[in-house]
Coordinates of C-alpha atoms in Angstrom, one line a residue:
X1 CA 81.9 152.7 61.9
X2 CA 81.5 149.8 59.5
X3 CA 84.6 148.2 58.1
X4 CA 83.3 146.1 55.2
X5 CA 84.4 148.8 52.8
X6 CA 87.8 149.1 54.4
X7 CA 88.3 145.3 54.1
X8 CA 87.3 145.4 50.4
X9 CA 89.8 148.2 49.6
X10 CA 92.5 146.5 51.7
X11 CA 92.0 143.3 49.8
X12 CA 92.2 145.1 46.5
X13 CA 95.6 146.6 47.5
X14 CA 96.8 143.3 48.7
X15 CA 96.0 141.7 45.3
X16 CA 98.0 144.5 43.7
X17 CA 100.9 143.8 46.1
X18 CA 100.7 140.0 45.3
X19 CA 101.3 140.7 41.6
X20 CA 104.6 142.4 42.2
X21 CA 105.6 141.0 45.6
X22 CA 108.8 139.4 44.4
X23 CA 110.2 142.4 42.6
X24 CA 109.2 144.7 45.5
X25 CA 110.9 142.5 48.1
X26 CA 114.1 142.3 46.2
X27 CA 114.3 146.1 46.0
X28 CA 113.2 146.5 49.7
X29 CA 115.7 143.9 51.0
X30 CA 118.6 145.2 49.0
X31 CA 119.0 148.6 50.7
X32 CA 119.1 147.6 54.4
X33 CA 121.0 144.5 53.6
X34 CA 123.7 146.6 51.9
X35 CA 123.9 148.9 54.9
X36 CA 124.2 146.0 57.2
X37 CA 127.0 144.4 55.2
X38 CA 128.8 147.7 54.7
X39 CA 128.6 149.0 58.3
X40 CA 127.7 146.0 60.4
X41 CA 130.3 143.6 58.8
X42 CA 132.7 146.0 57.1
X43 CA 133.1 148.4 59.9
X44 CA 132.8 146.1 63.0
X45 CA 136.6 145.7 63.2
X46 CA 136.9 149.5 63.6
X47 CA 133.9 150.3 65.6
X48 CA 133.9 147.3 68.0
X49 CA 131.1 147.2 70.5
X50 CA 128.4 149.8 71.1
X51 CA 126.5 149.8 74.4
X52 CA 128.0 146.4 75.2
X53 CA 127.0 144.6 72.0
X54 CA 128.8 144.2 68.7
X55 CA 128.0 147.0 66.2
X56 CA 126.4 144.5 63.7
X57 CA 124.0 143.5 66.5
X58 CA 123.4 147.2 67.5
X59 CA 122.2 148.3 64.1
X60 CA 120.3 145.1 63.0
X61 CA 117.0 145.9 64.9
X62 CA 117.1 149.5 63.6
X63 CA 117.5 148.3 60.0
X64 CA 114.5 146.0 60.3
X65 CA 112.4 148.7 61.9
X66 CA 113.5 151.3 59.4
X67 CA 112.4 149.0 56.5
X68 CA 109.0 148.4 58.1
X69 CA 108.2 152.1 58.8
X70 CA 109.6 153.3 55.5
X71 CA 107.5 150.8 53.6
X72 CA 104.4 151.8 55.6
X73 CA 104.9 155.4 54.9
X74 CA 105.8 155.0 51.2
X75 CA 102.8 152.7 50.4
X76 CA 100.3 155.0 52.2
X77 CA 101.6 158.2 50.7
X78 CA 102.1 157.1 47.1
X79 CA 99.1 154.8 46.9
X80 CA 96.8 157.5 48.2
X81 CA 98.3 160.2 46.0
X82 CA 98.3 158.0 42.8
X83 CA 94.7 156.8 43.4
X84 CA 93.6 160.4 44.1
X85 CA 95.5 162.3 41.5
X86 CA 96.2 159.9 38.6
X87 CA 93.9 156.9 38.6
X88 CA 91.0 158.7 40.4
X89 CA 90.3 155.4 42.2
X90 CA 89.2 157.4 45.3
X91 CA 86.5 159.1 43.3
X92 CA 85.3 155.6 42.2
X93 CA 85.1 154.6 45.8
X94 CA 83.0 157.6 46.7
X95 CA 80.2 156.6 44.3
X96 CA 79.9 153.4 46.2
X97 CA 78.4 152.9 49.7
X98 CA 81.9 153.0 51.1
X99 CA 82.4 156.0 53.5
X100 CA 85.3 158.4 53.6
X101 CA 86.4 157.0 56.9
X102 CA 86.4 153.5 55.5
X103 CA 88.7 154.6 52.7
X104 CA 91.3 156.2 54.9
X105 CA 91.2 153.3 57.4
X106 CA 91.8 150.9 54.4
X107 CA 94.8 153.0 53.2
X108 CA 96.3 153.0 56.7
X109 CA 95.9 149.3 57.0
X110 CA 97.4 148.7 53.6
X111 CA 100.5 150.8 54.5
X112 CA 100.7 149.0 57.8
X113 CA 100.6 145.6 56.1
X114 CA 103.2 146.5 53.6
X115 CA 105.4 147.7 56.4
X116 CA 105.1 144.4 58.4
X117 CA 105.6 142.2 55.4
X118 CA 108.7 144.0 54.2
X119 CA 110.2 144.4 57.7
X120 CA 109.7 140.7 58.3
X121 CA 111.4 139.9 54.9
X122 CA 114.5 141.9 55.8
X123 CA 114.6 140.3 59.3
X124 CA 114.5 136.8 57.8
X125 CA 117.3 137.6 55.3
X126 CA 119.5 139.2 58.0
X127 CA 118.8 136.3 60.3
X128 CA 119.6 133.8 57.6
X129 CA 122.9 135.1 56.3
X130 CA 124.4 136.8 59.4
X131 CA 125.2 135.8 63.0
X132 CA 122.4 138.2 64.3
X133 CA 120.4 136.3 66.9
X134 CA 117.9 137.2 69.7
X135 CA 115.9 135.3 72.3
X136 CA 112.5 134.3 70.8
X137 CA 110.9 135.7 74.0
X138 CA 112.1 139.2 73.0
X139 CA 110.0 139.2 69.8
X140 CA 106.8 140.0 71.6
X141 CA 108.2 143.2 73.2
X142 CA 109.7 144.1 69.9
X143 CA 106.4 143.8 68.1
X144 CA 104.9 146.1 70.8
X145 CA 107.0 148.8 69.2
X146 CA 107.0 147.7 65.5
X147 CA 103.2 147.5 65.2
X148 CA 102.3 151.0 66.5
X149 CA 105.4 152.4 64.8
X150 CA 104.3 151.0 61.4
X151 CA 100.8 152.4 62.1
X152 CA 102.3 155.8 62.9
X153 CA 104.2 156.0 59.7
X154 CA 101.2 154.7 57.7
X155 CA 99.0 157.4 59.1
X156 CA 101.7 160.0 58.4
X157 CA 101.7 158.7 54.8
X158 CA 98.0 159.1 54.5
X159 CA 98.3 162.7 55.7
X160 CA 101.0 163.5 53.2
X161 CA 99.2 161.8 50.3
X162 CA 96.1 163.7 51.2
X163 CA 97.4 167.3 51.5
X164 CA 100.1 167.2 48.8
X165 CA 99.2 167.4 45.1
X166 CA 102.7 167.3 43.5
X167 CA 105.0 164.2 43.6
X168 CA 108.0 166.4 44.0
X169 CA 106.6 167.8 47.2
X170 CA 106.2 164.3 48.6
X171 CA 109.8 163.6 47.8
X172 CA 110.9 166.8 49.5
X173 CA 109.0 165.9 52.7
X174 CA 110.7 162.4 52.7
X175 CA 114.1 164.0 52.3
X176 CA 113.6 166.9 54.7
X177 CA 111.4 165.3 57.4
X178 CA 111.1 161.6 57.3
X179 CA 114.7 160.5 56.7
X180 CA 116.2 162.9 59.3
X181 CA 113.7 161.7 61.8
X182 CA 114.8 158.1 61.2
X183 CA 118.6 158.7 61.0
X184 CA 118.7 161.1 64.0
X185 CA 117.0 158.8 66.3
X186 CA 119.9 156.5 67.2
X187 CA 119.6 154.0 64.3
X188 CA 123.4 153.9 63.6
X189 CA 124.9 155.4 66.8
X190 CA 123.9 155.7 70.5
X191 CA 122.2 158.8 71.8
X192 CA 125.2 159.4 74.1
X193 CA 127.1 160.6 71.0
X194 CA 124.9 163.8 71.0
X195 CA 125.8 166.8 73.0
X196 CA 124.1 166.6 76.4
X197 CA 122.0 169.7 75.6
X198 CA 120.5 168.0 72.5
X199 CA 119.7 164.7 74.1
X200 CA 116.4 165.8 75.7
X201 CA 115.2 167.1 72.3
X202 CA 116.2 163.9 70.5
X203 CA 114.5 161.8 73.1
X204 CA 111.3 163.8 72.5
X205 CA 111.1 162.5 68.9
X206 CA 108.7 159.6 68.5
X207 CA 111.2 158.0 66.2
X208 CA 113.8 157.9 69.1
X209 CA 111.2 156.1 71.3
X210 CA 110.5 153.7 68.4
X211 CA 114.2 152.9 67.5
X212 CA 115.6 152.9 71.0
X213 CA 112.7 151.0 72.5
X214 CA 112.6 148.4 69.7
X215 CA 116.4 147.8 69.8
X216 CA 116.5 147.3 73.6
X217 CA 113.4 145.0 73.4
X218 CA 114.9 142.8 70.7
X219 CA 118.5 142.7 71.8
X220 CA 118.2 142.8 75.6
X221 CA 114.5 141.8 76.2
X222 CA 114.0 145.1 78.0
X223 CA 110.6 146.8 77.5
X224 CA 110.5 150.6 78.1
X225 CA 106.9 151.4 79.1
X226 CA 107.6 155.2 78.6
X227 CA 108.9 154.6 75.1
X228 CA 106.1 152.2 74.3
X229 CA 103.5 154.7 75.5
X230 CA 105.1 157.5 73.5
X231 CA 104.9 155.6 70.2
X232 CA 101.4 154.3 70.9
X233 CA 100.1 157.8 71.8
X234 CA 101.7 159.3 68.7
X235 CA 100.2 156.6 66.5
X236 CA 96.7 157.4 67.9
X237 CA 97.1 161.1 67.5
X238 CA 98.3 160.7 63.9
X239 CA 95.4 158.3 63.2
X240 CA 92.9 160.8 64.4
X241 CA 94.6 163.6 62.4
X242 CA 94.7 161.4 59.2
X243 CA 91.0 160.6 59.3
X244 CA 90.0 164.3 59.9
X245 CA 92.3 165.7 57.2
X246 CA 91.3 163.1 54.6
X247 CA 87.6 163.7 55.4
X248 CA 88.0 167.5 55.1
X249 CA 89.9 167.1 51.8
X250 CA 87.1 164.9 50.4
X251 CA 84.5 167.4 51.3
X252 CA 86.1 170.3 49.3

């Protein structure tokens, strides 16, 4: 598959992002930073340590990861829906030599890039104004989770933006599916808080592998091959599904 068309669409999306990058970053950073200050700083005297680390250190990696995957999903789903249903940019692409596969790959990479940029921005702010620190060597293991995790959510956004025709439906999916998957996966509390009968089901969620694996990688430098493989396999499966669903939708 040629990728010249994908690169051209991706560059267009990045030019659009550049025009509004400052306002977007302010909005993106505000939410996780508020949570960090409210819970990580405000509640640390009441919660103390979780899994052997201060609570502010426990939630920081999850907030960075949450920002990245949320941004990847939101950019993919809303960009694709808006270009398909409002601006009809997708139809404009289809009268050019750009293939359907190149369009969907471009949208996945655009969402993926948004996620990495915004996740990195939150990480820099948290690192600058809080005592959150980690060994630089841990960053590589953390990226092994963040990159496929952002790709997974970007592909999920492409699927949602392809099959949903109404914006309110997209909002419902975010409220009913995406946010619970994020918040139930141990972002704010350890998995040991769940009843023992629920733990195997929670661990089966790809978001649990993403948040648990990335936290242990960044804070402790531990890399869980099982969690890493789970996130990577889910990203690959979702990518294949996104390409097929988008291609089928465009053929209708």
